[in-house]
PDB file with SEQRES, HELIX, SHEET and CRYST1 records, atoms N, CA, C and O in Angstrom:
SEQRES   1 A   77  MET TYR PHE ASP ILE ILE ASP GLU ILE GLU GLU ILE GLU          
SEQRES   2 A   77  THR ILE ALA VAL GLY GLY ARG ILE HIS ASP ILE MET LYS          
SEQRES   3 A   77  ILE CYS LYS GLN TYR GLY PRO GLY ARG TRP ARG LYS LEU          
SEQRES   4 A   77  LYS GLY VAL ALA LYS VAL ARG LEU GLN ASN GLY ARG ILE          
SEQRES   5 A   77  CYS LYS ALA GLU VAL HIS TRP TYR GLU ALA HIS GLY ILE          
SEQRES   6 A   77  GLY ARG LYS LYS MET LYS ILE LYS ARG ILE LEU ASP              
HELIX    1 AA1 GLY A   18  ARG A   20  5                                   3    
HELIX    2 AA2 ILE A   24  TYR A   31  1                                   8    
SHEET    1 AA1 3 PHE A   3  ILE A   5  0                                        
SHEET    2 AA1 3 ARG A  37  LEU A  47 -1                                        
SHEET    3 AA1 3 GLU A  10  VAL A  17 -1                                        
SHEET    1 AA2 3 ARG A  37  LEU A  47  0                                        
SHEET    2 AA2 3 ILE A  52  ALA A  62 -1                                        
SHEET    3 AA2 3 GLY A  66  ILE A  75 -1                                        
CRYST1    1.000    1.000    1.000  90.00  90.00  90.00 P 1           1          
ATOM      1  N   MET A   1      -0.286 -50.425  14.525  1.00  0.00           N  
ATOM      2  CA  MET A   1      -1.659 -50.869  14.428  1.00  0.00           C  
ATOM      3  C   MET A   1      -1.775 -51.826  13.256  1.00  0.00           C  
ATOM      4  O   MET A   1      -1.336 -51.517  12.148  1.00  0.00           O  
ATOM      5  N   TYR A   2      -2.367 -52.987  13.499  1.00  0.00           N  
ATOM      6  CA  TYR A   2      -2.555 -53.956  12.437  1.00  0.00           C  
ATOM      7  C   TYR A   2      -3.835 -53.630  11.682  1.00  0.00           C  
ATOM      8  O   TYR A   2      -4.857 -53.325  12.297  1.00  0.00           O  
ATOM      9  N   PHE A   3      -3.788 -53.691  10.363  1.00  0.00           N  
ATOM     10  CA  PHE A   3      -4.987 -53.478   9.542  1.00  0.00           C  
ATOM     11  C   PHE A   3      -4.775 -54.116   8.180  1.00  0.00           C  
ATOM     12  O   PHE A   3      -3.643 -54.366   7.766  1.00  0.00           O  
ATOM     13  N   ASP A   4      -5.895 -54.380   7.478  1.00  0.00           N  
ATOM     14  CA  ASP A   4      -5.857 -54.895   6.111  1.00  0.00           C  
ATOM     15  C   ASP A   4      -6.528 -53.889   5.200  1.00  0.00           C  
ATOM     16  O   ASP A   4      -7.533 -53.280   5.565  1.00  0.00           O  
ATOM     17  N   ILE A   5      -5.973 -53.719   4.025  1.00  0.00           N  
ATOM     18  CA  ILE A   5      -6.633 -52.904   3.007  1.00  0.00           C  
ATOM     19  C   ILE A   5      -7.539 -53.845   2.230  1.00  0.00           C  
ATOM     20  O   ILE A   5      -7.075 -54.842   1.676  1.00  0.00           O  
ATOM     21  N   ILE A   6      -8.835 -53.531   2.186  1.00  0.00           N  
ATOM     22  CA  ILE A   6      -9.771 -54.459   1.567  1.00  0.00           C  
ATOM     23  C   ILE A   6     -10.313 -53.951   0.231  1.00  0.00           C  
ATOM     24  O   ILE A   6     -11.161 -54.603  -0.377  1.00  0.00           O  
ATOM     25  N   ASP A   7      -9.839 -52.809  -0.226  1.00  0.00           N  
ATOM     26  CA  ASP A   7     -10.263 -52.272  -1.516  1.00  0.00           C  
ATOM     27  C   ASP A   7      -9.077 -51.513  -2.102  1.00  0.00           C  
ATOM     28  O   ASP A   7      -8.046 -51.366  -1.447  1.00  0.00           O  
ATOM     29  N   GLU A   8      -9.221 -51.041  -3.312  1.00  0.00           N  
ATOM     30  CA  GLU A   8      -8.135 -50.289  -3.932  1.00  0.00           C  
ATOM     31  C   GLU A   8      -7.924 -48.947  -3.232  1.00  0.00           C  
ATOM     32  O   GLU A   8      -8.859 -48.352  -2.695  1.00  0.00           O  
ATOM     33  N   ILE A   9      -6.685 -48.492  -3.252  1.00  0.00           N  
ATOM     34  CA  ILE A   9      -6.374 -47.178  -2.684  1.00  0.00           C  
ATOM     35  C   ILE A   9      -6.725 -46.119  -3.724  1.00  0.00           C  
ATOM     36  O   ILE A   9      -6.331 -46.221  -4.886  1.00  0.00           O  
ATOM     37  N   GLU A  10      -7.469 -45.105  -3.295  1.00  0.00           N  
ATOM     38  CA  GLU A  10      -7.910 -44.037  -4.196  1.00  0.00           C  
ATOM     39  C   GLU A  10      -7.258 -42.719  -3.798  1.00  0.00           C  
ATOM     40  O   GLU A  10      -6.680 -42.599  -2.718  1.00  0.00           O  
ATOM     41  N   GLU A  11      -7.358 -41.747  -4.673  1.00  0.00           N  
ATOM     42  CA  GLU A  11      -6.863 -40.388  -4.422  1.00  0.00           C  
ATOM     43  C   GLU A  11      -5.393 -40.395  -4.013  1.00  0.00           C  
ATOM     44  O   GLU A  11      -5.006 -39.692  -3.079  1.00  0.00           O  
ATOM     45  N   ILE A  12      -4.571 -41.185  -4.707  1.00  0.00           N  
ATOM     46  CA  ILE A  12      -3.150 -41.295  -4.362  1.00  0.00           C  
ATOM     47  C   ILE A  12      -2.420 -40.012  -4.755  1.00  0.00           C  
ATOM     48  O   ILE A  12      -2.555 -39.517  -5.874  1.00  0.00           O  
ATOM     49  N   GLU A  13      -1.643 -39.489  -3.808  1.00  0.00           N  
ATOM     50  CA  GLU A  13      -0.842 -38.285  -4.030  1.00  0.00           C  
ATOM     51  C   GLU A  13       0.568 -38.513  -3.518  1.00  0.00           C  
ATOM     52  O   GLU A  13       0.770 -39.204  -2.519  1.00  0.00           O  
ATOM     53  N   THR A  14       1.537 -37.935  -4.200  1.00  0.00           N  
ATOM     54  CA  THR A  14       2.921 -37.987  -3.741  1.00  0.00           C  
ATOM     55  C   THR A  14       3.149 -36.844  -2.761  1.00  0.00           C  
ATOM     56  O   THR A  14       2.874 -35.685  -3.071  1.00  0.00           O  
ATOM     57  N   ILE A  15       3.652 -37.177  -1.578  1.00  0.00           N  
ATOM     58  CA  ILE A  15       3.930 -36.164  -0.557  1.00  0.00           C  
ATOM     59  C   ILE A  15       5.370 -35.664  -0.683  1.00  0.00           C  
ATOM     60  O   ILE A  15       5.626 -34.462  -0.601  1.00  0.00           O  
ATOM     61  N   ALA A  16       6.314 -36.600  -0.885  1.00  0.00           N  
ATOM     62  CA  ALA A  16       7.733 -36.236  -0.967  1.00  0.00           C  
ATOM     63  C   ALA A  16       8.482 -37.265  -1.804  1.00  0.00           C  
ATOM     64  O   ALA A  16       8.042 -38.406  -1.943  1.00  0.00           O  
ATOM     65  N   VAL A  17       9.627 -36.846  -2.365  1.00  0.00           N  
ATOM     66  CA  VAL A  17      10.445 -37.723  -3.196  1.00  0.00           C  
ATOM     67  C   VAL A  17      11.901 -37.600  -2.760  1.00  0.00           C  
ATOM     68  O   VAL A  17      12.377 -36.499  -2.484  1.00  0.00           O  
ATOM     69  N   GLY A  18      12.610 -38.730  -2.698  1.00  0.00           N  
ATOM     70  CA  GLY A  18      14.058 -38.763  -2.434  1.00  0.00           C  
ATOM     71  C   GLY A  18      14.464 -38.027  -1.176  1.00  0.00           C  
ATOM     72  O   GLY A  18      13.971 -38.333  -0.090  1.00  0.00           O  
ATOM     73  N   GLY A  19      15.355 -37.061  -1.309  1.00  0.00           N  
ATOM     74  CA  GLY A  19      15.912 -36.339  -0.178  1.00  0.00           C  
ATOM     75  C   GLY A  19      14.907 -35.487   0.595  1.00  0.00           C  
ATOM     76  O   GLY A  19      15.208 -35.027   1.697  1.00  0.00           O  
ATOM     77  N   ARG A  20      13.731 -35.274   0.036  1.00  0.00           N  
ATOM     78  CA  ARG A  20      12.692 -34.498   0.734  1.00  0.00           C  
ATOM     79  C   ARG A  20      11.954 -35.347   1.767  1.00  0.00           C  
ATOM     80  O   ARG A  20      11.166 -34.819   2.551  1.00  0.00           O  
ATOM     81  N   ILE A  21      12.205 -36.664   1.774  1.00  0.00           N  
ATOM     82  CA  ILE A  21      11.591 -37.555   2.765  1.00  0.00           C  
ATOM     83  C   ILE A  21      12.403 -37.466   4.051  1.00  0.00           C  
ATOM     84  O   ILE A  21      13.620 -37.653   4.041  1.00  0.00           O  
ATOM     85  N   HIS A  22      11.725 -37.181   5.153  1.00  0.00           N  
ATOM     86  CA  HIS A  22      12.399 -36.992   6.439  1.00  0.00           C  
ATOM     87  C   HIS A  22      13.233 -38.224   6.847  1.00  0.00           C  
ATOM     88  O   HIS A  22      14.354 -38.066   7.331  1.00  0.00           O  
ATOM     89  N   ASP A  23      12.714 -39.424   6.662  1.00  0.00           N  
ATOM     90  CA  ASP A  23      13.379 -40.653   7.109  1.00  0.00           C  
ATOM     91  C   ASP A  23      14.091 -41.391   5.979  1.00  0.00           C  
ATOM     92  O   ASP A  23      14.223 -42.613   6.054  1.00  0.00           O  
ATOM     93  N   ILE A  24      14.554 -40.708   4.941  1.00  0.00           N  
ATOM     94  CA  ILE A  24      15.115 -41.378   3.766  1.00  0.00           C  
ATOM     95  C   ILE A  24      16.321 -42.256   4.112  1.00  0.00           C  
ATOM     96  O   ILE A  24      16.457 -43.340   3.546  1.00  0.00           O  
ATOM     97  N   MET A  25      17.186 -41.830   5.011  1.00  0.00           N  
ATOM     98  CA  MET A  25      18.367 -42.623   5.359  1.00  0.00           C  
ATOM     99  C   MET A  25      17.950 -43.931   6.035  1.00  0.00           C  
ATOM    100  O   MET A  25      18.512 -44.991   5.758  1.00  0.00           O  
ATOM    101  N   LYS A  26      16.973 -43.842   6.911  1.00  0.00           N  
ATOM    102  CA  LYS A  26      16.473 -45.017   7.623  1.00  0.00           C  
ATOM    103  C   LYS A  26      15.805 -45.991   6.643  1.00  0.00           C  
ATOM    104  O   LYS A  26      15.992 -47.203   6.750  1.00  0.00           O  
ATOM    105  N   ILE A  27      15.032 -45.465   5.694  1.00  0.00           N  
ATOM    106  CA  ILE A  27      14.340 -46.298   4.703  1.00  0.00           C  
ATOM    107  C   ILE A  27      15.358 -46.994   3.793  1.00  0.00           C  
ATOM    108  O   ILE A  27      15.236 -48.190   3.530  1.00  0.00           O  
ATOM    109  N   CYS A  28      16.354 -46.255   3.316  1.00  0.00           N  
ATOM    110  CA  CYS A  28      17.376 -46.837   2.439  1.00  0.00           C  
ATOM    111  C   CYS A  28      18.185 -47.900   3.163  1.00  0.00           C  
ATOM    112  O   CYS A  28      18.514 -48.932   2.580  1.00  0.00           O  
ATOM    113  N   LYS A  29      18.506 -47.660   4.421  1.00  0.00           N  
ATOM    114  CA  LYS A  29      19.283 -48.627   5.196  1.00  0.00           C  
ATOM    115  C   LYS A  29      18.485 -49.907   5.419  1.00  0.00           C  
ATOM    116  O   LYS A  29      19.041 -51.004   5.373  1.00  0.00           O  
ATOM    117  N   GLN A  30      17.186 -49.767   5.658  1.00  0.00           N  
ATOM    118  CA  GLN A  30      16.340 -50.916   5.970  1.00  0.00           C  
ATOM    119  C   GLN A  30      15.946 -51.711   4.726  1.00  0.00           C  
ATOM    120  O   GLN A  30      15.929 -52.941   4.766  1.00  0.00           O  
ATOM    121  N   TYR A  31      15.629 -51.030   3.618  1.00  0.00           N  
ATOM    122  CA  TYR A  31      15.090 -51.707   2.430  1.00  0.00           C  
ATOM    123  C   TYR A  31      15.989 -51.632   1.203  1.00  0.00           C  
ATOM    124  O   TYR A  31      15.720 -52.305   0.209  1.00  0.00           O  
ATOM    125  N   GLY A  32      17.044 -50.835   1.248  1.00  0.00           N  
ATOM    126  CA  GLY A  32      17.949 -50.710   0.115  1.00  0.00           C  
ATOM    127  C   GLY A  32      17.702 -49.429  -0.670  1.00  0.00           C  
ATOM    128  O   GLY A  32      16.681 -48.763  -0.500  1.00  0.00           O  
ATOM    129  N   PRO A  33      18.661 -49.097  -1.537  1.00  0.00           N  
ATOM    130  CA  PRO A  33      18.531 -47.865  -2.303  1.00  0.00           C  
ATOM    131  C   PRO A  33      17.450 -47.987  -3.376  1.00  0.00           C  
ATOM    132  O   PRO A  33      17.128 -49.086  -3.829  1.00  0.00           O  
ATOM    133  N   GLY A  34      16.903 -46.851  -3.771  1.00  0.00           N  
ATOM    134  CA  GLY A  34      15.868 -46.815  -4.804  1.00  0.00           C  
ATOM    135  C   GLY A  34      15.334 -45.411  -4.935  1.00  0.00           C  
ATOM    136  O   GLY A  34      15.755 -44.513  -4.206  1.00  0.00           O  
ATOM    137  N   ARG A  35      14.421 -45.212  -5.845  1.00  0.00           N  
ATOM    138  CA  ARG A  35      13.782 -43.900  -6.007  1.00  0.00           C  
ATOM    139  C   ARG A  35      12.573 -43.882  -5.077  1.00  0.00           C  
ATOM    140  O   ARG A  35      11.447 -44.147  -5.496  1.00  0.00           O  
ATOM    141  N   TRP A  36      12.822 -43.571  -3.824  1.00  0.00           N  
ATOM    142  CA  TRP A  36      11.795 -43.626  -2.788  1.00  0.00           C  
ATOM    143  C   TRP A  36      10.861 -42.431  -2.881  1.00  0.00           C  
ATOM    144  O   TRP A  36      11.285 -41.298  -3.113  1.00  0.00           O  
ATOM    145  N   ARG A  37       9.580 -42.715  -2.695  1.00  0.00           N  
ATOM    146  CA  ARG A  37       8.552 -41.682  -2.654  1.00  0.00           C  
ATOM    147  C   ARG A  37       7.677 -41.931  -1.440  1.00  0.00           C  
ATOM    148  O   ARG A  37       7.427 -43.079  -1.075  1.00  0.00           O  
ATOM    149  N   LYS A  38       7.214 -40.863  -0.818  1.00  0.00           N  
ATOM    150  CA  LYS A  38       6.237 -40.985   0.253  1.00  0.00           C  
ATOM    151  C   LYS A  38       4.891 -40.612  -0.347  1.00  0.00           C  
ATOM    152  O   LYS A  38       4.742 -39.549  -0.949  1.00  0.00           O  
ATOM    153  N   LEU A  39       3.908 -41.499  -0.179  1.00  0.00           N  
ATOM    154  CA  LEU A  39       2.605 -41.319  -0.808  1.00  0.00           C  
ATOM    155  C   LEU A  39       1.499 -41.362   0.229  1.00  0.00           C  
ATOM    156  O   LEU A  39       1.674 -41.869   1.337  1.00  0.00           O  
ATOM    157  N   LYS A  40       0.345 -40.809  -0.165  1.00  0.00           N  
ATOM    158  CA  LYS A  40      -0.838 -40.922   0.672  1.00  0.00           C  
ATOM    159  C   LYS A  40      -2.037 -41.198  -0.214  1.00  0.00           C  
ATOM    160  O   LYS A  40      -2.040 -40.877  -1.402  1.00  0.00           O  
ATOM    161  N   GLY A  41      -3.065 -41.805   0.391  1.00  0.00           N  
ATOM    162  CA  GLY A  41      -4.286 -42.107  -0.345  1.00  0.00           C  
ATOM    163  C   GLY A  41      -5.397 -42.474   0.612  1.00  0.00           C  
ATOM    164  O   GLY A  41      -5.203 -42.531   1.826  1.00  0.00           O  
ATOM    165  N   VAL A  42      -6.566 -42.723   0.046  1.00  0.00           N  
ATOM    166  CA  VAL A  42      -7.733 -43.088   0.838  1.00  0.00           C  
ATOM    167  C   VAL A  42      -8.097 -44.530   0.491  1.00  0.00           C  
ATOM    168  O   VAL A  42      -8.180 -44.895  -0.682  1.00  0.00           O  
ATOM    169  N   ALA A  43      -8.315 -45.351   1.535  1.00  0.00           N  
ATOM    170  CA  ALA A  43      -8.631 -46.764   1.309  1.00  0.00           C  
ATOM    171  C   ALA A  43      -9.640 -47.253   2.340  1.00  0.00           C  
ATOM    172  O   ALA A  43      -9.746 -46.710   3.440  1.00  0.00           O  
ATOM    173  N   LYS A  44     -10.373 -48.285   1.959  1.00  0.00           N  
ATOM    174  CA  LYS A  44     -11.259 -48.956   2.903  1.00  0.00           C  
ATOM    175  C   LYS A  44     -10.403 -49.998   3.615  1.00  0.00           C  
ATOM    176  O   LYS A  44      -9.761 -50.823   2.965  1.00  0.00           O  
ATOM    177  N   VAL A  45     -10.391 -49.965   4.945  1.00  0.00           N  
ATOM    178  CA  VAL A  45      -9.527 -50.852   5.725  1.00  0.00           C  
ATOM    179  C   VAL A  45     -10.341 -51.639   6.747  1.00  0.00           C  
ATOM    180  O   VAL A  45     -11.403 -51.206   7.195  1.00  0.00           O  
ATOM    181  N   ARG A  46      -9.811 -52.808   7.102  1.00  0.00           N  
ATOM    182  CA  ARG A  46     -10.382 -53.614   8.188  1.00  0.00           C  
ATOM    183  C   ARG A  46      -9.421 -53.517   9.361  1.00  0.00           C  
ATOM    184  O   ARG A  46      -8.271 -53.947   9.266  1.00  0.00           O  
ATOM    185  N   LEU A  47      -9.890 -52.954  10.462  1.00  0.00           N  
ATOM    186  CA  LEU A  47      -9.050 -52.793  11.660  1.00  0.00           C  
ATOM    187  C   LEU A  47      -8.937 -54.104  12.414  1.00  0.00           C  
ATOM    188  O   LEU A  47      -9.647 -55.065  12.118  1.00  0.00           O  
ATOM    189  N   GLN A  48      -8.049 -54.139  13.382  1.00  0.00           N  
ATOM    190  CA  GLN A  48      -7.786 -55.346  14.161  1.00  0.00           C  
ATOM    191  C   GLN A  48      -9.037 -55.847  14.886  1.00  0.00           C  
ATOM    192  O   GLN A  48      -9.191 -57.051  15.087  1.00  0.00           O  
ATOM    193  N   ASN A  49      -9.923 -54.941  15.277  1.00  0.00           N  
ATOM    194  CA  ASN A  49     -11.132 -55.350  15.986  1.00  0.00           C  
ATOM    195  C   ASN A  49     -12.261 -55.766  15.041  1.00  0.00           C  
ATOM    196  O   ASN A  49     -13.361 -56.075  15.499  1.00  0.00           O  
ATOM    197  N   GLY A  50     -12.004 -55.779  13.725  1.00  0.00           N  
ATOM    198  CA  GLY A  50     -12.984 -56.207  12.746  1.00  0.00           C  
ATOM    199  C   GLY A  50     -13.790 -55.083  12.120  1.00  0.00           C  
ATOM    200  O   GLY A  50     -14.519 -55.304  11.153  1.00  0.00           O  
ATOM    201  N   ARG A  51     -13.666 -53.894  12.656  1.00  0.00           N  
ATOM    202  CA  ARG A  51     -14.396 -52.736  12.123  1.00  0.00           C  
ATOM    203  C   ARG A  51     -13.862 -52.387  10.736  1.00  0.00           C  
ATOM    204  O   ARG A  51     -12.652 -52.374  10.512  1.00  0.00           O  
ATOM    205  N   ILE A  52     -14.772 -52.107   9.811  1.00  0.00           N  
ATOM    206  CA  ILE A  52     -14.393 -51.689   8.466  1.00  0.00           C  
ATOM    207  C   ILE A  52     -14.711 -50.210   8.324  1.00  0.00           C  
ATOM    208  O   ILE A  52     -15.825 -49.779   8.623  1.00  0.00           O  
ATOM    209  N   CYS A  53     -13.737 -49.433   7.870  1.00  0.00           N  
ATOM    210  CA  CYS A  53     -13.920 -47.995   7.732  1.00  0.00           C  
ATOM    211  C   CYS A  53     -13.012 -47.448   6.634  1.00  0.00           C  
ATOM    212  O   CYS A  53     -12.123 -48.139   6.137  1.00  0.00           O  
ATOM    213  N   LYS A  54     -13.256 -46.206   6.273  1.00  0.00           N  
ATOM    214  CA  LYS A  54     -12.432 -45.514   5.296  1.00  0.00           C  
ATOM    215  C   LYS A  54     -11.358 -44.748   6.049  1.00  0.00           C  
ATOM    216  O   LYS A  54     -11.638 -44.112   7.065  1.00  0.00           O  
ATOM    217  N   ALA A  55     -10.124 -44.810   5.550  1.00  0.00           N  
ATOM    218  CA  ALA A  55      -9.026 -44.156   6.267  1.00  0.00           C  
ATOM    219  C   ALA A  55      -8.025 -43.555   5.295  1.00  0.00           C  
ATOM    220  O   ALA A  55      -7.872 -44.018   4.164  1.00  0.00           O  
ATOM    221  N   GLU A  56      -7.347 -42.512   5.762  1.00  0.00           N  
ATOM    222  CA  GLU A  56      -6.228 -41.958   5.004  1.00  0.00           C  
ATOM    223  C   GLU A  56      -4.992 -42.761   5.392  1.00  0.00           C  
ATOM    224  O   GLU A  56      -4.655 -42.861   6.572  1.00  0.00           O  
ATOM    225  N   VAL A  57      -4.318 -43.333   4.391  1.00  0.00           N  
ATOM    226  CA  VAL A  57      -3.130 -44.141   4.651  1.00  0.00           C  
ATOM    227  C   VAL A  57      -1.909 -43.479   4.028  1.00  0.00           C  
ATOM    228  O   VAL A  57      -2.005 -42.832   2.985  1.00  0.00           O  
ATOM    229  N   HIS A  58      -0.768 -43.646   4.673  1.00  0.00           N  
ATOM    230  CA  HIS A  58       0.506 -43.142   4.186  1.00  0.00           C  
ATOM    231  C   HIS A  58       1.471 -44.306   4.071  1.00  0.00           C  
ATOM    232  O   HIS A  58       1.392 -45.250   4.857  1.00  0.00           O  
ATOM    233  N   TRP A  59       2.392 -44.258   3.092  1.00  0.00           N  
ATOM    234  CA  TRP A  59       3.381 -45.309   2.930  1.00  0.00           C  
ATOM    235  C   TRP A  59       4.564 -44.806   2.101  1.00  0.00           C  
ATOM    236  O   TRP A  59       4.501 -43.747   1.477  1.00  0.00           O  
ATOM    237  N   TYR A  60       5.639 -45.591   2.111  1.00  0.00           N  
ATOM    238  CA  TYR A  60       6.803 -45.330   1.274  1.00  0.00           C  
ATOM    239  C   TYR A  60       6.777 -46.350   0.145  1.00  0.00           C  
ATOM    240  O   TYR A  60       6.322 -47.478   0.331  1.00  0.00           O  
ATOM    241  N   GLU A  61       7.269 -45.951  -1.031  1.00  0.00           N  
ATOM    242  CA  GLU A  61       7.252 -46.852  -2.176  1.00  0.00           C  
ATOM    243  C   GLU A  61       8.446 -46.576  -3.065  1.00  0.00           C  
ATOM    244  O   GLU A  61       8.820 -45.421  -3.267  1.00  0.00           O  
ATOM    245  N   ALA A  62       9.051 -47.639  -3.604  1.00  0.00           N  
ATOM    246  CA  ALA A  62      10.135 -47.509  -4.579  1.00  0.00           C  
ATOM    247  C   ALA A  62       9.928 -48.557  -5.662  1.00  0.00           C  
ATOM    248  O   ALA A  62       9.431 -49.651  -5.393  1.00  0.00           O  
ATOM    249  N   HIS A  63      10.309 -48.219  -6.875  1.00  0.00           N  
ATOM    250  CA  HIS A  63      10.167 -49.140  -7.992  1.00  0.00           C  
ATOM    251  C   HIS A  63      11.009 -50.395  -7.735  1.00  0.00           C  
ATOM    252  O   HIS A  63      12.187 -50.296  -7.392  1.00  0.00           O  
ATOM    253  N   GLY A  64      10.414 -51.548  -7.896  1.00  0.00           N  
ATOM    254  CA  GLY A  64      11.124 -52.808  -7.696  1.00  0.00           C  
ATOM    255  C   GLY A  64      11.163 -53.268  -6.251  1.00  0.00           C  
ATOM    256  O   GLY A  64      11.557 -54.402  -5.978  1.00  0.00           O  
ATOM    257  N   ILE A  65      10.767 -52.424  -5.330  1.00  0.00           N  
ATOM    258  CA  ILE A  65      10.774 -52.779  -3.904  1.00  0.00           C  
ATOM    259  C   ILE A  65       9.346 -52.870  -3.380  1.00  0.00           C  
ATOM    260  O   ILE A  65       9.026 -53.757  -2.589  1.00  0.00           O  
ATOM    261  N   GLY A  66       8.498 -51.965  -3.815  1.00  0.00           N  
ATOM    262  CA  GLY A  66       7.090 -52.012  -3.421  1.00  0.00           C  
ATOM    263  C   GLY A  66       6.738 -51.082  -2.286  1.00  0.00           C  
ATOM    264  O   GLY A  66       7.512 -50.196  -1.922  1.00  0.00           O  
ATOM    265  N   ARG A  67       5.544 -51.298  -1.724  1.00  0.00           N  
ATOM    266  CA  ARG A  67       5.039 -50.467  -0.636  1.00  0.00           C  
ATOM    267  C   ARG A  67       5.599 -50.944   0.696  1.00  0.00           C  
ATOM    268  O   ARG A  67       5.590 -52.140   0.987  1.00  0.00           O  
ATOM    269  N   LYS A  68       6.078 -50.026   1.488  1.00  0.00           N  
ATOM    270  CA  LYS A  68       6.640 -50.345   2.804  1.00  0.00           C  
ATOM    271  C   LYS A  68       6.106 -49.369   3.846  1.00  0.00           C  
ATOM    272  O   LYS A  68       5.742 -48.235   3.533  1.00  0.00           O  
ATOM    273  N   LYS A  69       6.070 -49.827   5.064  1.00  0.00           N  
ATOM    274  CA  LYS A  69       5.709 -49.018   6.238  1.00  0.00           C  
ATOM    275  C   LYS A  69       4.362 -48.310   6.066  1.00  0.00           C  
ATOM    276  O   LYS A  69       4.251 -47.108   6.307  1.00  0.00           O  
ATOM    277  N   MET A  70       3.360 -49.051   5.657  1.00  0.00           N  
ATOM    278  CA  MET A  70       2.036 -48.463   5.490  1.00  0.00           C  
ATOM    279  C   MET A  70       1.419 -48.209   6.857  1.00  0.00           C  
ATOM    280  O   MET A  70       1.496 -49.056   7.747  1.00  0.00           O  
ATOM    281  N   LYS A  71       0.808 -47.044   7.021  1.00  0.00           N  
ATOM    282  CA  LYS A  71       0.176 -46.717   8.293  1.00  0.00           C  
ATOM    283  C   LYS A  71      -1.097 -45.927   8.063  1.00  0.00           C  
ATOM    284  O   LYS A  71      -1.260 -45.273   7.033  1.00  0.00           O  
ATOM    285  N   ILE A  72      -1.995 -45.993   9.029  1.00  0.00           N  
ATOM    286  CA  ILE A  72      -3.217 -45.197   8.989  1.00  0.00           C  
ATOM    287  C   ILE A  72      -2.913 -43.850   9.604  1.00  0.00           C  
ATOM    288  O   ILE A  72      -2.464 -43.767  10.747  1.00  0.00           O  
ATOM    289  N   LYS A  73      -3.155 -42.801   8.851  1.00  0.00           N  
ATOM    290  CA  LYS A  73      -2.933 -41.456   9.369  1.00  0.00           C  
ATOM    291  C   LYS A  73      -4.157 -40.983  10.134  1.00  0.00           C  
ATOM    292  O   LYS A  73      -4.035 -40.428  11.226  1.00  0.00           O  
ATOM    293  N   ARG A  74      -5.357 -41.205   9.555  1.00  0.00           N  
ATOM    294  CA  ARG A  74      -6.592 -40.846  10.251  1.00  0.00           C  
ATOM    295  C   ARG A  74      -7.772 -41.633   9.682  1.00  0.00           C  
ATOM    296  O   ARG A  74      -7.786 -42.012   8.511  1.00  0.00           O  
ATOM    297  N   ILE A  75      -8.750 -41.864  10.541  1.00  0.00           N  
ATOM    298  CA  ILE A  75      -9.994 -42.515  10.151  1.00  0.00           C  
ATOM    299  C   ILE A  75     -10.922 -41.426   9.605  1.00  0.00           C  
ATOM    300  O   ILE A  75     -11.084 -40.376  10.226  1.00  0.00           O  
ATOM    301  N   LEU A  76     -11.528 -41.680   8.445  1.00  0.00           N  
ATOM    302  CA  LEU A  76     -12.334 -40.653   7.796  1.00  0.00           C  
ATOM    303  C   LEU A  76     -13.822 -40.776   8.074  1.00  0.00           C  
ATOM    304  O   LEU A  76     -14.549 -39.798   7.902  1.00  0.00           O  
ATOM    305  N   ASP A  77     -14.310 -41.954   8.501  1.00  0.00           N  
ATOM    306  CA  ASP A  77     -15.751 -42.057   8.805  1.00  0.00           C  
ATOM    307  C   ASP A  77     -15.994 -42.775  10.111  1.00  0.00           C  
ATOM    308  O   ASP A  77     -17.144 -42.947  10.516  1.00  0.00           O  
TER     309      ASP A  77                                                      
END                                                                             
């Protein structure tokens, strides 16, 4: 699903780190080694159809590599 984050991500929490991430081998192979963390937060997003809403987003992040594979987990409003 295509979407844009139009505001800062709030309520950021770490879900898993390193070997506790289910897809860690796939992430390392695709983006390279690093201290990978899986995070979640709440952000205001613009969906592909133009609708703006608040959503829970999940993504992977590593220092020096940045945020990867961001996805909407659920729409909150």
